[in-house]
mmCIF file of C-alpha atoms in Angstrom:
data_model
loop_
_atom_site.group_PDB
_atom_site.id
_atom_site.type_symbol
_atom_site.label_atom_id
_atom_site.label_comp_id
_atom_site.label_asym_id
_atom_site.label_seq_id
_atom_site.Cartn_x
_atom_site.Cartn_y
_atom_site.Cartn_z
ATOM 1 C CA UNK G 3 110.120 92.314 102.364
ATOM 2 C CA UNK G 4 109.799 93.261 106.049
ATOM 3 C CA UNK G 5 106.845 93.535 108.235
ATOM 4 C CA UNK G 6 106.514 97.128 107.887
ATOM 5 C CA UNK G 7 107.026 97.218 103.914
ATOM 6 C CA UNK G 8 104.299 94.670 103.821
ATOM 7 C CA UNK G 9 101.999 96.536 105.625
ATOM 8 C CA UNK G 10 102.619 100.001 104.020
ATOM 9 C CA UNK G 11 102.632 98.226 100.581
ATOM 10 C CA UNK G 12 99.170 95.453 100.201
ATOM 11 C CA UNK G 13 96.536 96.550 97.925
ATOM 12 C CA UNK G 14 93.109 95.224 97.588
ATOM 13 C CA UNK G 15 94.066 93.935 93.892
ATOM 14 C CA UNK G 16 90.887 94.237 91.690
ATOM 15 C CA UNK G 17 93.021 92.466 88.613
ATOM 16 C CA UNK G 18 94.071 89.346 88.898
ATOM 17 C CA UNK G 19 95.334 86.482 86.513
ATOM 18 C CA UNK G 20 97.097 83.005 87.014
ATOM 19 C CA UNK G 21 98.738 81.282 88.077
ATOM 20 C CA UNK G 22 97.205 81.545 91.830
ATOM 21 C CA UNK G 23 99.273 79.685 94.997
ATOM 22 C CA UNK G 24 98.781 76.200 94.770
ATOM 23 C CA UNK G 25 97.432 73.481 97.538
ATOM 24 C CA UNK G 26 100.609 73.069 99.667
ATOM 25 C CA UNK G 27 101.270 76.965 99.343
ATOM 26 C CA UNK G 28 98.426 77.492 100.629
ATOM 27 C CA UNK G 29 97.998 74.953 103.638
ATOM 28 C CA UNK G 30 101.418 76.468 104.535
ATOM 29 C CA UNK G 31 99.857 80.286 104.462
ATOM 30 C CA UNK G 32 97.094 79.607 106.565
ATOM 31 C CA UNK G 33 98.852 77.809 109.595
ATOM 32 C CA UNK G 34 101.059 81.076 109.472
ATOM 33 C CA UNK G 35 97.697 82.967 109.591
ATOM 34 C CA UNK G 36 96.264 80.875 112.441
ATOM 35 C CA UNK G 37 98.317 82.520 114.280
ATOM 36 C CA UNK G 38 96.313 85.867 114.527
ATOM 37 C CA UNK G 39 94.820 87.081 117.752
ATOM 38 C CA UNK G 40 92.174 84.382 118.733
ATOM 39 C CA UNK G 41 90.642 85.103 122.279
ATOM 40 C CA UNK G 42 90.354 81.015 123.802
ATOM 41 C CA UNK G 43 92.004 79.609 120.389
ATOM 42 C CA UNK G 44 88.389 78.887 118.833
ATOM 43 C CA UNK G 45 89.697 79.070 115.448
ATOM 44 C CA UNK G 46 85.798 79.981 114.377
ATOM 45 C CA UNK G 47 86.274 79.857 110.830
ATOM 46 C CA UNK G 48 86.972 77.457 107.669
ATOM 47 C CA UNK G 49 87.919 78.121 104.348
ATOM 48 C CA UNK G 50 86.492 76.453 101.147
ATOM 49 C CA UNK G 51 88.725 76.620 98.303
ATOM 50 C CA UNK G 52 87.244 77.090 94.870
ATOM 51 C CA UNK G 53 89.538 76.897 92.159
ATOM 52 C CA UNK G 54 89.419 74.854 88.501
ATOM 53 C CA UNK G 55 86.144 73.768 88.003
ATOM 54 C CA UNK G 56 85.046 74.410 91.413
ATOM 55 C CA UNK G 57 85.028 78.000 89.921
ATOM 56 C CA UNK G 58 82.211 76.757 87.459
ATOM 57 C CA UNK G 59 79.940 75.280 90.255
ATOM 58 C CA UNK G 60 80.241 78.262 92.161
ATOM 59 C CA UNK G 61 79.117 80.581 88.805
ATOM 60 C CA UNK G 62 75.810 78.253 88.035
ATOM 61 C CA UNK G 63 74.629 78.851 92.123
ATOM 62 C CA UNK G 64 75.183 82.259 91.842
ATOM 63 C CA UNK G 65 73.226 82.322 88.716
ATOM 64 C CA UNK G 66 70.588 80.621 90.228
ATOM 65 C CA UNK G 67 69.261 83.687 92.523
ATOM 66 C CA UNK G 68 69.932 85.994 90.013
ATOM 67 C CA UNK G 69 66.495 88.089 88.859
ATOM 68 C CA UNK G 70 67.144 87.768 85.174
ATOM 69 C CA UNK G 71 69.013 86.304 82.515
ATOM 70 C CA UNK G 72 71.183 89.693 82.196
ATOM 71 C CA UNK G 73 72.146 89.565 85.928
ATOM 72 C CA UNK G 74 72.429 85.656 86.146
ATOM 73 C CA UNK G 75 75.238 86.521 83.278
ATOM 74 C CA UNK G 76 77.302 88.511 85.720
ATOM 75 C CA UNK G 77 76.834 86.442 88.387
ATOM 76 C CA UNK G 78 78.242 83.752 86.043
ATOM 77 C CA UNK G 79 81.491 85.772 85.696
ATOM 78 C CA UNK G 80 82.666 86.694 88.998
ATOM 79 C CA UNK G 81 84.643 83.690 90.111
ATOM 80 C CA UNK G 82 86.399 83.968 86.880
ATOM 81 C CA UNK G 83 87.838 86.859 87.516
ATOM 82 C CA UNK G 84 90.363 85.288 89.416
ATOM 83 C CA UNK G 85 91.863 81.528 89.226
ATOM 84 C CA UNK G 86 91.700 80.825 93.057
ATOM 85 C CA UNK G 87 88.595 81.584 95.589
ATOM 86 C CA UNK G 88 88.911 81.366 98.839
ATOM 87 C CA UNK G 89 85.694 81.233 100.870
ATOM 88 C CA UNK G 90 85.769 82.858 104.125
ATOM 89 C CA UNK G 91 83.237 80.746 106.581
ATOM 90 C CA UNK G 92 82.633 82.366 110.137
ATOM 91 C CA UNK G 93 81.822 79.306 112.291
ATOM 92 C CA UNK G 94 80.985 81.101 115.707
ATOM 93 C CA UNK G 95 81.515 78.621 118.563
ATOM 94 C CA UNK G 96 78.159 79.839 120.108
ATOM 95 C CA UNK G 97 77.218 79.621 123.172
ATOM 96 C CA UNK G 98 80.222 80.370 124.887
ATOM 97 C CA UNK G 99 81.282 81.543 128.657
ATOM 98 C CA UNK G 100 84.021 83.629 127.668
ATOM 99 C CA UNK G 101 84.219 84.800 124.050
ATOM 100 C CA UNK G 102 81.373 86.978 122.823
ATOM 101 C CA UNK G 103 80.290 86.262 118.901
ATOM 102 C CA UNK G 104 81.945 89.776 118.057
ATOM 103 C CA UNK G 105 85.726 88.209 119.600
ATOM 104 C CA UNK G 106 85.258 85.345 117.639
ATOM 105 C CA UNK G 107 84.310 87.396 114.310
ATOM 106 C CA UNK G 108 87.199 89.663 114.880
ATOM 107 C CA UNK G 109 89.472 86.602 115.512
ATOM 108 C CA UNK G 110 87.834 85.138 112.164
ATOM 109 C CA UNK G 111 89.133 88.826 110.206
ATOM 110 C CA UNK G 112 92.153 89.094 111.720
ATOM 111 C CA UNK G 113 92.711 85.447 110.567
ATOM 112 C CA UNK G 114 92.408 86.761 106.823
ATOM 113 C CA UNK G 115 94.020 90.017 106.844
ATOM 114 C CA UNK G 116 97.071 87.895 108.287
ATOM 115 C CA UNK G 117 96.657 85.840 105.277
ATOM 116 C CA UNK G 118 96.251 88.751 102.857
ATOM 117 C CA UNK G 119 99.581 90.095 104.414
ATOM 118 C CA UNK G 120 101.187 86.804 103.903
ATOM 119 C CA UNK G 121 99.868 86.589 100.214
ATOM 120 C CA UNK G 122 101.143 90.060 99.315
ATOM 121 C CA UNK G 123 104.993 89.002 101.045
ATOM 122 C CA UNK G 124 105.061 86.561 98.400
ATOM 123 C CA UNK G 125 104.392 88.297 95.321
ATOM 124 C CA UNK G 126 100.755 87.328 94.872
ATOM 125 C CA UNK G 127 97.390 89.495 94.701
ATOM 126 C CA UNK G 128 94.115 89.780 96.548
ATOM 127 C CA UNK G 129 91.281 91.505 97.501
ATOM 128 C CA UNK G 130 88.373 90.350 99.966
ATOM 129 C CA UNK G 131 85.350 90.871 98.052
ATOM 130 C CA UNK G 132 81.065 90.181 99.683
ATOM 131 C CA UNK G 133 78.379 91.351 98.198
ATOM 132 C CA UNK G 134 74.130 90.228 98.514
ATOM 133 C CA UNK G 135 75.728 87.105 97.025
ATOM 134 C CA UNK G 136 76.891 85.741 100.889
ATOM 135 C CA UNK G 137 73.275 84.580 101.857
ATOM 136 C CA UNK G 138 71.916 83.038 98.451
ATOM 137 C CA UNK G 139 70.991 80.108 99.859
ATOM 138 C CA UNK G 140 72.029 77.752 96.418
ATOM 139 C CA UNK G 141 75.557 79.428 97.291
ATOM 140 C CA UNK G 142 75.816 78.151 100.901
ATOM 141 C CA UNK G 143 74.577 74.817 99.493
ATOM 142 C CA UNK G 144 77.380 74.369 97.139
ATOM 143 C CA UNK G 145 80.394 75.526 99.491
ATOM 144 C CA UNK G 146 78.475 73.579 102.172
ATOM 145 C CA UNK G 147 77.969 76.568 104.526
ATOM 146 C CA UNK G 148 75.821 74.584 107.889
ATOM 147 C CA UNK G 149 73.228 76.004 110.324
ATOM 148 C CA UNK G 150 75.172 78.921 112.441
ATOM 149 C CA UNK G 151 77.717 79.377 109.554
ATOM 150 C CA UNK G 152 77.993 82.776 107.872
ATOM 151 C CA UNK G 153 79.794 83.108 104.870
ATOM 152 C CA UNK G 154 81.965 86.292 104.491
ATOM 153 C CA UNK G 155 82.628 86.317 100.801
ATOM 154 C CA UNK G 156 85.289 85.476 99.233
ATOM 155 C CA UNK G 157 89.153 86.524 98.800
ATOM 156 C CA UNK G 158 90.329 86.769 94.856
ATOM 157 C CA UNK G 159 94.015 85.387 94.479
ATOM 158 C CA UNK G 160 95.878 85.017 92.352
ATOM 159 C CA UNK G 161 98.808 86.859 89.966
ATOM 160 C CA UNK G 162 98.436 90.934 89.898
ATOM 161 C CA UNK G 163 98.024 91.974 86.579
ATOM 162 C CA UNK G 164 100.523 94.581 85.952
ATOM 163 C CA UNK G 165 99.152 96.011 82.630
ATOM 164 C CA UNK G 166 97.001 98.081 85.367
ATOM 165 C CA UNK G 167 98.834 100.307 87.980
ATOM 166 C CA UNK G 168 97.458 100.534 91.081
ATOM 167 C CA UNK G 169 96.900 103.925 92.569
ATOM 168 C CA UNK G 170 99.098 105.204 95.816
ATOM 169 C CA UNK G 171 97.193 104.902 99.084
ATOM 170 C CA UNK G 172 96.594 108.066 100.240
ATOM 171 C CA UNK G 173 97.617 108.812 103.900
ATOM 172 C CA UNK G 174 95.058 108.596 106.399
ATOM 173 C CA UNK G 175 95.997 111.509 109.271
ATOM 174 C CA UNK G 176 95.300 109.528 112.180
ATOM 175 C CA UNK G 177 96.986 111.848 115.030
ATOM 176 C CA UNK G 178 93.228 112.720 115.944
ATOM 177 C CA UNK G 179 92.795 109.418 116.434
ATOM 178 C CA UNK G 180 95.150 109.393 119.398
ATOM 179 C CA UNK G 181 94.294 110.981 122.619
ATOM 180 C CA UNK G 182 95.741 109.465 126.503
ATOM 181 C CA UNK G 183 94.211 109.442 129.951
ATOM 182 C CA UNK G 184 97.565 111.817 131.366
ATOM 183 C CA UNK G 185 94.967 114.500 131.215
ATOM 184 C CA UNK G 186 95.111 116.743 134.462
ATOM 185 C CA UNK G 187 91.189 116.284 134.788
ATOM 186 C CA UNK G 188 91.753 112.142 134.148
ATOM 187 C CA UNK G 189 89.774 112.462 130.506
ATOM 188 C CA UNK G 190 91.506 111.000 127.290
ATOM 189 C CA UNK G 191 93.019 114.057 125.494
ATOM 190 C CA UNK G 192 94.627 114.432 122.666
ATOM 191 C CA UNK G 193 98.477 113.879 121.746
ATOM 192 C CA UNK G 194 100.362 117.562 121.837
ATOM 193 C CA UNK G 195 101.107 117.629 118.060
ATOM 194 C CA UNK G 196 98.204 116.494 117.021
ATOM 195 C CA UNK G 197 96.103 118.883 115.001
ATOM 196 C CA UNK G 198 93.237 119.753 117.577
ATOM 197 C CA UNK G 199 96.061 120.078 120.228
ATOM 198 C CA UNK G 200 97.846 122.666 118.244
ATOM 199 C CA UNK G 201 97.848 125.961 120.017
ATOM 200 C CA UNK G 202 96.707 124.980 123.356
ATOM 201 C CA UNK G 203 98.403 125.886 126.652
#
């Protein structure tokens, strides 16, 4: 699969089942992802695997904010909806001199949708899922999130389940998203061909 039929192709994967990409696979994925656009090289983030039982540890602390029994129930099932976890922690190398937070949080999301790119060029699904769950503080306990740490949820991996078909992205028009400072008057127009340039002399 090339670059461009990865890109066109990854789905946020709601549906997952096992297996999920083991240790080593995984190790290996990442250093490929490290390699995302990181203004100084911070690397401000860390992942925390949750997989196997880790997967029931996680379930009991996100029961443990829940407001009832009913909601502590779903809370329960959410990491089993997929065998592997992975824990997205934005560790913001704070103050700094040259790297504003919001370089190192974009650094820290490029990171993963490298990794989610990488994940779907090898067959396997995932989707980045958050939620009011990220700041329960017996969750940030048990995947050891620190003072200045912000957890970003959590990306699902594992198998796609292909009993369910996942629907065609439909395209986004972006050519009003393009415009270019060759304007006579030195403002950013748009592209000729694009739809609000259509018709103009």
């Amino acid at each position: 699969m090339d670059v461009m039929e990865t890109v066109l192709t990854r789905r946020s994967i709601p549906r997952l089942t096992g297996p999920a990409p083991d240790d080593a696979t995984m190790l290996e994925l990442v250093q490929a992802a490290s390699t995302a656009p990181d203004h100084g090289r911070l690397t401000p983030w860390r992942l925390v695997m949750v997989h196997g039982s880790g997967r029931d540890r996680l379930a009991e602390a996100l029961a443990r904010d829940a407001p009832d029994p009913v909601a502590a129930e779903r809370a329960r099932a959410k990491p089993l909806r997929a065998p592997l976890l992975v824990s997205i922690v934005f560790c913001p190398r704070l103050p700094h001199a040259k790297v504003p937070e919001w370089e190192q949080l974009a650094a820290t999301v490029s990171m993963v949708h490298t990794l989610q790119l990488l994940l779907h060029s090898r067959g396997w699904g995932a989707i980045w899922r958050t939620g009011p769950a990220v700041d329960s503080a017996a969750v940030r306990t048990c995947l050891g999130t620190g003072p200045g740490e912000r957890l970003l949820g959590w990306l699902y991996v594992g198998t796609p389940d292909t009993s369910v078909t996942t629907a065609p992205r439909r395209p986004v028009d972006v050519r009003h998203k393009l415009s270019t400072l060759a304007g006579p008057a030195g403002q950013p127009v748009l592209l000729a061909g694009t739809p609000a340039a259509e018709g103009r002399t």
